[in-house]
PDB file of C-alpha atoms in Angstrom:
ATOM      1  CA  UNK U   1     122.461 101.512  93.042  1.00  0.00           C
ATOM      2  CA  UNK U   2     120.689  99.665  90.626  1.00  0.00           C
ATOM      3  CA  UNK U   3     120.847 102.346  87.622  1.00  0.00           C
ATOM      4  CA  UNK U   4     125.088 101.866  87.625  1.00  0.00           C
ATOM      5  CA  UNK U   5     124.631  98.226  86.156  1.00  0.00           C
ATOM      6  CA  UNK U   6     122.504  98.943  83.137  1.00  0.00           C
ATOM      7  CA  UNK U   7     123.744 100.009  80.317  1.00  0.00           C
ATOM      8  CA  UNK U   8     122.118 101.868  77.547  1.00  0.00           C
ATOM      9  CA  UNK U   9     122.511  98.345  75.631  1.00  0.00           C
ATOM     10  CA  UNK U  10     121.059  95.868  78.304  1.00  0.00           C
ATOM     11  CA  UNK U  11     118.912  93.179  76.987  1.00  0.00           C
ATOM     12  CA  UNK U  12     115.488  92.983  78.494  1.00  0.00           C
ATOM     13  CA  UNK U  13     116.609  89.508  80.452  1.00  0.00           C
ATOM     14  CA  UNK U  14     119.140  91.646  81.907  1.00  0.00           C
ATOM     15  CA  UNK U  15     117.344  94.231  83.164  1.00  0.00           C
ATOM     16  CA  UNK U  16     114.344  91.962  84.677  1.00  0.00           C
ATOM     17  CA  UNK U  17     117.243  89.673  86.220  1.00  0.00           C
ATOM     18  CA  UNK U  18     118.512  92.755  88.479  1.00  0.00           C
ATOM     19  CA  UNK U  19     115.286  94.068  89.110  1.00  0.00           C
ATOM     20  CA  UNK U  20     114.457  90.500  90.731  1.00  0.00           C
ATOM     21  CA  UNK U  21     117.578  90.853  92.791  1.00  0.00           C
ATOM     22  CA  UNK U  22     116.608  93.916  93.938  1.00  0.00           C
ATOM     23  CA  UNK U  23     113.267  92.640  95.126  1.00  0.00           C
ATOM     24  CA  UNK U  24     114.885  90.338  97.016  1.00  0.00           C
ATOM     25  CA  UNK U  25     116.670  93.248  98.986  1.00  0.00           C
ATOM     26  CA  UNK U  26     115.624  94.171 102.365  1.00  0.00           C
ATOM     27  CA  UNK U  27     115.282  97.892 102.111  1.00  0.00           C
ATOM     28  CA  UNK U  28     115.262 100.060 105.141  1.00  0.00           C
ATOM     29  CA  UNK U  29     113.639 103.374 104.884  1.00  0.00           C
ATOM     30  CA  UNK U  30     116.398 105.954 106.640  1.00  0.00           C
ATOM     31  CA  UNK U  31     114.795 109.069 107.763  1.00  0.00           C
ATOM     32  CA  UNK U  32     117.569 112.153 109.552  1.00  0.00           C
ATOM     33  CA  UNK U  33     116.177 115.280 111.577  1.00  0.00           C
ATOM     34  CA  UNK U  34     115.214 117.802 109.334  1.00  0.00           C
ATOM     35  CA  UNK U  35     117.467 121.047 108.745  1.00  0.00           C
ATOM     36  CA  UNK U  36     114.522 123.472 108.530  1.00  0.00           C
ATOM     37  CA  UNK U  37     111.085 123.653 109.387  1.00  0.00           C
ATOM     38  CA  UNK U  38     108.149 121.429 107.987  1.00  0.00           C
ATOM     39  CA  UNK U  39     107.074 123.646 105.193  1.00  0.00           C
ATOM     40  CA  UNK U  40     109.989 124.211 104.085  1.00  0.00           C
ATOM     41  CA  UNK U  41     110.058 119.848 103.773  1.00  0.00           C
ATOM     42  CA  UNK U  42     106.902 119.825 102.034  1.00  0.00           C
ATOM     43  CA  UNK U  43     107.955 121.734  99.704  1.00  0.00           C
ATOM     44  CA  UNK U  44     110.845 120.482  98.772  1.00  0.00           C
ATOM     45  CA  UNK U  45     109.379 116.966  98.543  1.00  0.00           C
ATOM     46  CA  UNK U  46     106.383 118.974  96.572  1.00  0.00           C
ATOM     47  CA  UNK U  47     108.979 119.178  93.778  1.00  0.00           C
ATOM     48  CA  UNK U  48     111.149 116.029  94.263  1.00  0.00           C
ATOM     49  CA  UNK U  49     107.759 114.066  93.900  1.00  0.00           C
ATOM     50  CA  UNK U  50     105.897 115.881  91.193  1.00  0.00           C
ATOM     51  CA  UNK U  51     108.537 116.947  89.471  1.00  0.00           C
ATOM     52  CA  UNK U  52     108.916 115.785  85.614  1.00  0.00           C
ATOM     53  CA  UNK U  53     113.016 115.149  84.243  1.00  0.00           C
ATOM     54  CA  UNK U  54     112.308 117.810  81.927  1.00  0.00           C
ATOM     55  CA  UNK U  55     109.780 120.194  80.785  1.00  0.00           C
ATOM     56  CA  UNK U  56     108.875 121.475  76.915  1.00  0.00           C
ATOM     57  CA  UNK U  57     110.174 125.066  77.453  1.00  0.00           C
ATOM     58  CA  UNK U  58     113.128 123.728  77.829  1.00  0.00           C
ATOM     59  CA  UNK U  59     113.658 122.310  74.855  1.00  0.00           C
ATOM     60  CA  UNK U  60     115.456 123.860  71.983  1.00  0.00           C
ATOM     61  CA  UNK U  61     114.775 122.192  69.128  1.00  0.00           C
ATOM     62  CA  UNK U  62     115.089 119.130  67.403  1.00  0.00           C
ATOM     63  CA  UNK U  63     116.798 118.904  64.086  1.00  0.00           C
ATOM     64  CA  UNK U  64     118.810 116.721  62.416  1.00  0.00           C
ATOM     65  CA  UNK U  65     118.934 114.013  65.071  1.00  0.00           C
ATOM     66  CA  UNK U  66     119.860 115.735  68.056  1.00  0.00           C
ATOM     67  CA  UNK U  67     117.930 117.829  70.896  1.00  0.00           C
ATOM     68  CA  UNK U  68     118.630 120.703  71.978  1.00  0.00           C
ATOM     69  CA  UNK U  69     118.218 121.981  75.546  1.00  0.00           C
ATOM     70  CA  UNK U  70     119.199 124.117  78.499  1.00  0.00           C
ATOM     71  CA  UNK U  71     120.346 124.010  81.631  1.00  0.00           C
ATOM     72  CA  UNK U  72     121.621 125.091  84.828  1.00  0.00           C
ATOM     73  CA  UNK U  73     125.256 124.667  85.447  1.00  0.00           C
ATOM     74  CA  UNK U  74     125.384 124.613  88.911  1.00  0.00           C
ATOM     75  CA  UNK U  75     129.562 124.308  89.153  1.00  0.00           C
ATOM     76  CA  UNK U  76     129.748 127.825  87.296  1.00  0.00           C
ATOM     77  CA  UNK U  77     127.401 129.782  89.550  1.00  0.00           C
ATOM     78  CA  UNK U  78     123.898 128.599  87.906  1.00  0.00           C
ATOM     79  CA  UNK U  79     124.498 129.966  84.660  1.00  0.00           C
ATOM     80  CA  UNK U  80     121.849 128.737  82.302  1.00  0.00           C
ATOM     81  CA  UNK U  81     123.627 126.755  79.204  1.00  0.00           C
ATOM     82  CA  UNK U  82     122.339 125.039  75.979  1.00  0.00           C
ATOM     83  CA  UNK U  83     123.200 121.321  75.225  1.00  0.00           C
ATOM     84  CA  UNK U  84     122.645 119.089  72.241  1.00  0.00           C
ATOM     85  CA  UNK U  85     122.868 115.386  72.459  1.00  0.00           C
ATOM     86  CA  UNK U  86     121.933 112.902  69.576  1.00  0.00           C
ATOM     87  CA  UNK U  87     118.536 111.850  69.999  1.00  0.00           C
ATOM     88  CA  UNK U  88     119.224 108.292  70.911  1.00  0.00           C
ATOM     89  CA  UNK U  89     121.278 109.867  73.945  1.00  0.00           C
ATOM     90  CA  UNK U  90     118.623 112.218  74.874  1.00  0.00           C
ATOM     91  CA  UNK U  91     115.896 109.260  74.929  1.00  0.00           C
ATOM     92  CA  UNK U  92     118.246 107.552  77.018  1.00  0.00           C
ATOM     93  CA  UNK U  93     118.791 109.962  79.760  1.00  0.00           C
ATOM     94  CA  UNK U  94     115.121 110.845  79.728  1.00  0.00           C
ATOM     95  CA  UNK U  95     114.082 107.164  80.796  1.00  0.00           C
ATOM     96  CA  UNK U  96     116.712 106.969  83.598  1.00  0.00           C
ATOM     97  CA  UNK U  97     113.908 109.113  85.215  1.00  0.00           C
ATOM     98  CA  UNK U  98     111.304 106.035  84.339  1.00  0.00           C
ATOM     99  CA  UNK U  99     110.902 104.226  87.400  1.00  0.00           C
ATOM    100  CA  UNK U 100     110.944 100.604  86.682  1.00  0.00           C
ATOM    101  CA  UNK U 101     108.096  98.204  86.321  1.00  0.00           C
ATOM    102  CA  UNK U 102     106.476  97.782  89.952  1.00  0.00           C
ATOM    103  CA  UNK U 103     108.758 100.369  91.824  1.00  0.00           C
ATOM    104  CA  UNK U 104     107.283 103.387  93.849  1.00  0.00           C
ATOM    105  CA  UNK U 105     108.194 107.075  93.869  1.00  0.00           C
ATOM    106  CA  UNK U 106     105.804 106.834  97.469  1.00  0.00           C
ATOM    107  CA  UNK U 107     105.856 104.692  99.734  1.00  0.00           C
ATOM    108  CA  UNK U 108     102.823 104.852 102.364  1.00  0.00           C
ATOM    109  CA  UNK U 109     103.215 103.257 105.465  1.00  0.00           C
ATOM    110  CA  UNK U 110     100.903 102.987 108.266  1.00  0.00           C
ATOM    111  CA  UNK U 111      96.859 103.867 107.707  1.00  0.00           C
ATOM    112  CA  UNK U 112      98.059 104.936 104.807  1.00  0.00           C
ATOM    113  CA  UNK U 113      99.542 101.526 103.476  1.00  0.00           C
ATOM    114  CA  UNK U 114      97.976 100.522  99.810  1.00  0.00           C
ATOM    115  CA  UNK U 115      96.374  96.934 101.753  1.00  0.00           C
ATOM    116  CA  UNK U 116      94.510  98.711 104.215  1.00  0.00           C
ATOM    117  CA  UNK U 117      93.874 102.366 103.656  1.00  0.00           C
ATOM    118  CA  UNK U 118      90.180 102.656 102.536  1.00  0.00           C
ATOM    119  CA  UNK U 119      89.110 100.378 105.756  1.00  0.00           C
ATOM    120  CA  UNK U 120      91.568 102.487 107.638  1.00  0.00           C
ATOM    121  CA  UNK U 121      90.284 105.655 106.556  1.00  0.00           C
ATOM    122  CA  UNK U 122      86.433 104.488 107.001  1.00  0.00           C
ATOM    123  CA  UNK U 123      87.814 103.227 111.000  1.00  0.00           C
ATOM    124  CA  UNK U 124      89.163 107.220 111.399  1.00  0.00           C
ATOM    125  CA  UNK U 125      85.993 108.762 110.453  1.00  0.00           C
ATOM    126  CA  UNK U 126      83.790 106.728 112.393  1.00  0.00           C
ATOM    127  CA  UNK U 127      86.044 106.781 115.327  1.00  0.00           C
ATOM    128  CA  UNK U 128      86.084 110.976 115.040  1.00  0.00           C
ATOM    129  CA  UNK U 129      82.372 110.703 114.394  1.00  0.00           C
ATOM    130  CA  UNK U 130      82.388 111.719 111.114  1.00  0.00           C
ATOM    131  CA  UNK U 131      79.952 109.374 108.479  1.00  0.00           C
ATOM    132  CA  UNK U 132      82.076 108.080 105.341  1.00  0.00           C
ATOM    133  CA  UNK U 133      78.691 107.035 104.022  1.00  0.00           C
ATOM    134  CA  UNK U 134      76.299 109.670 104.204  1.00  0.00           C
ATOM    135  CA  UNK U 135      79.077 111.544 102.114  1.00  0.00           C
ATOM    136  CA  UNK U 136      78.044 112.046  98.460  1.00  0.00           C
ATOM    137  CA  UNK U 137      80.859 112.004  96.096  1.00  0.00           C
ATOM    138  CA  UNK U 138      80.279 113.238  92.559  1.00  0.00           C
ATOM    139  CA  UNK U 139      82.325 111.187  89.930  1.00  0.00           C
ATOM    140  CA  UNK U 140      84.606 113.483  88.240  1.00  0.00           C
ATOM    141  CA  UNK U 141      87.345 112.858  85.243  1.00  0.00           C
ATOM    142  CA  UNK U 142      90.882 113.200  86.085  1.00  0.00           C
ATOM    143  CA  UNK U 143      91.091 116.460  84.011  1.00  0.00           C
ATOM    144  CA  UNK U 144      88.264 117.924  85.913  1.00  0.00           C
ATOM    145  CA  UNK U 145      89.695 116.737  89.066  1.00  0.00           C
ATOM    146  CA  UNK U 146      93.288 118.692  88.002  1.00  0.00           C
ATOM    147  CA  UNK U 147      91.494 121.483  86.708  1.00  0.00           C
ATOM    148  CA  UNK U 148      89.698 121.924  90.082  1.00  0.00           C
ATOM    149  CA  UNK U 149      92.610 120.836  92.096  1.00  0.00           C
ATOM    150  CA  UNK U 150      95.406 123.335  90.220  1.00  0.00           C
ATOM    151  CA  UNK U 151      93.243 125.583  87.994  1.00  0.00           C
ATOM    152  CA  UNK U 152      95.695 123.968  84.989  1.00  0.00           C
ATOM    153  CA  UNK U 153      93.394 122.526  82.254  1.00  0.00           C
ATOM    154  CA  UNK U 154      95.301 119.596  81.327  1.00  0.00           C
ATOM    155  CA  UNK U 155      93.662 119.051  77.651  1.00  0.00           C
ATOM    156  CA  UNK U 156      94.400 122.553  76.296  1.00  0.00           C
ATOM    157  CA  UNK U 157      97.253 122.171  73.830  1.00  0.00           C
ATOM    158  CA  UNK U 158     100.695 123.565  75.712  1.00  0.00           C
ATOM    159  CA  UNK U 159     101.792 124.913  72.326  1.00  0.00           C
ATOM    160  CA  UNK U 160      98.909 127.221  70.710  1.00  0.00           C
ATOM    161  CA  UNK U 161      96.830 127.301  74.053  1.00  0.00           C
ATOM    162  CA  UNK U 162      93.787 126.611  71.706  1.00  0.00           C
ATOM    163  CA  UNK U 163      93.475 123.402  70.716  1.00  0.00           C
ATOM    164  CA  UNK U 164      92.123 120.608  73.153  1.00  0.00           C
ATOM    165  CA  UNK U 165      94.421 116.788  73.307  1.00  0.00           C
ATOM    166  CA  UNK U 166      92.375 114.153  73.020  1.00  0.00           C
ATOM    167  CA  UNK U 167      93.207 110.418  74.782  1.00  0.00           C
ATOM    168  CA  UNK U 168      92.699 108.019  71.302  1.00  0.00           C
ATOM    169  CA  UNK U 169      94.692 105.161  72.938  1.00  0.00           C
ATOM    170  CA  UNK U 170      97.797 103.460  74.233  1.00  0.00           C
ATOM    171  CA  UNK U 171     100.205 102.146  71.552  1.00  0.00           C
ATOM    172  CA  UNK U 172     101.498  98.400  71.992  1.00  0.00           C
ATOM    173  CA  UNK U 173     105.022  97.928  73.519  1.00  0.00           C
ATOM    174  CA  UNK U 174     104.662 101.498  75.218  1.00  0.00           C
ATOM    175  CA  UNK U 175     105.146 101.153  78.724  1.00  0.00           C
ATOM    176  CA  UNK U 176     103.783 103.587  81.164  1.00  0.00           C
ATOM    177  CA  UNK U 177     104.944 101.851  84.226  1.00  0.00           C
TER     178      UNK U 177
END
């Protein structure tokens, strides 16, 4: 695994120097037969693939440096547990959930490959007699497109539930990747 070579220390040069050797890799998607059903597969790929490393109502506080948090100790029958680290520490943990620069949570093979999906998808409909054309498609924002989508209004403020968040801009050096 990639992750076991970096330390919290590594220099930039480092870390692009394994990334390049592990673009070099062959990789080899491994699929098993499933244990249960397919919904119970979506699902649990619902929250592998959507899920965030950790949320704000878990979070404690911060004082003094260090974060507070809880969670679930699964080797003492789930029991829910409160941790501090130092900040630094914290940070660190957090971005071993960053996927690197260029690397994919989902892959999509097939029709649904990145190169060829919107001329695949336009061969489907015609083939099923269904015109991609003729379709109108209204322009929506991403927040109206979540709020539609999961009825969660993305700009309300997830402390006071009053105040909207506004997009103002990206800092330099932050990197969303």
């Amino acid at each position: 695994m990639i992750t076991s070579s970096l330390k919290p220390d590594s220099s930039p040069a480092n870390s692009a120097k394994l990334l390049q050797q592990a673009e070099k890799k062959a990789w080899i998607v491994y699929a098993k037969k499933p244990f249960a059903g397919p919904e119970q597969i979506l699902e649990y790929l619902g929250r592998y693939t959507h899920r965030i490393a950790i949320s704000n109502h878990r979070i404690k506080s911060i004082d003094n440096g260090k974060v507070t948090f809880t969670y679930r100790d699964r080797q003492h029958d789930n029991e829910l547990k409160e941790m501090s680290l130092s900040a630094l520490e914290f940070i660190r943990r957090f971005l071993l959930h960053v996927l690197p620069f260029r690397f994919m949570k989902i892959r999509y093979y097939g029709f649904l490959a990145n190169i060829c999906k919107n001329k695949s998808i336009l061969l489907i409909h015609r083939l099923i007699g269904k015109d991609m054309e003729a379709r109108i498609f209204i322009e929506e924002t991403l927040q109206e497109k979540v709020l539609r989508v999961t009825g969660k209004d993305i700009t309300l403020c997830p402390n006071c539930k009053i105040g909207r968040m506004v997009y103002l801009a990206l800092l330099p050096g932050a990197n969303t990747s």
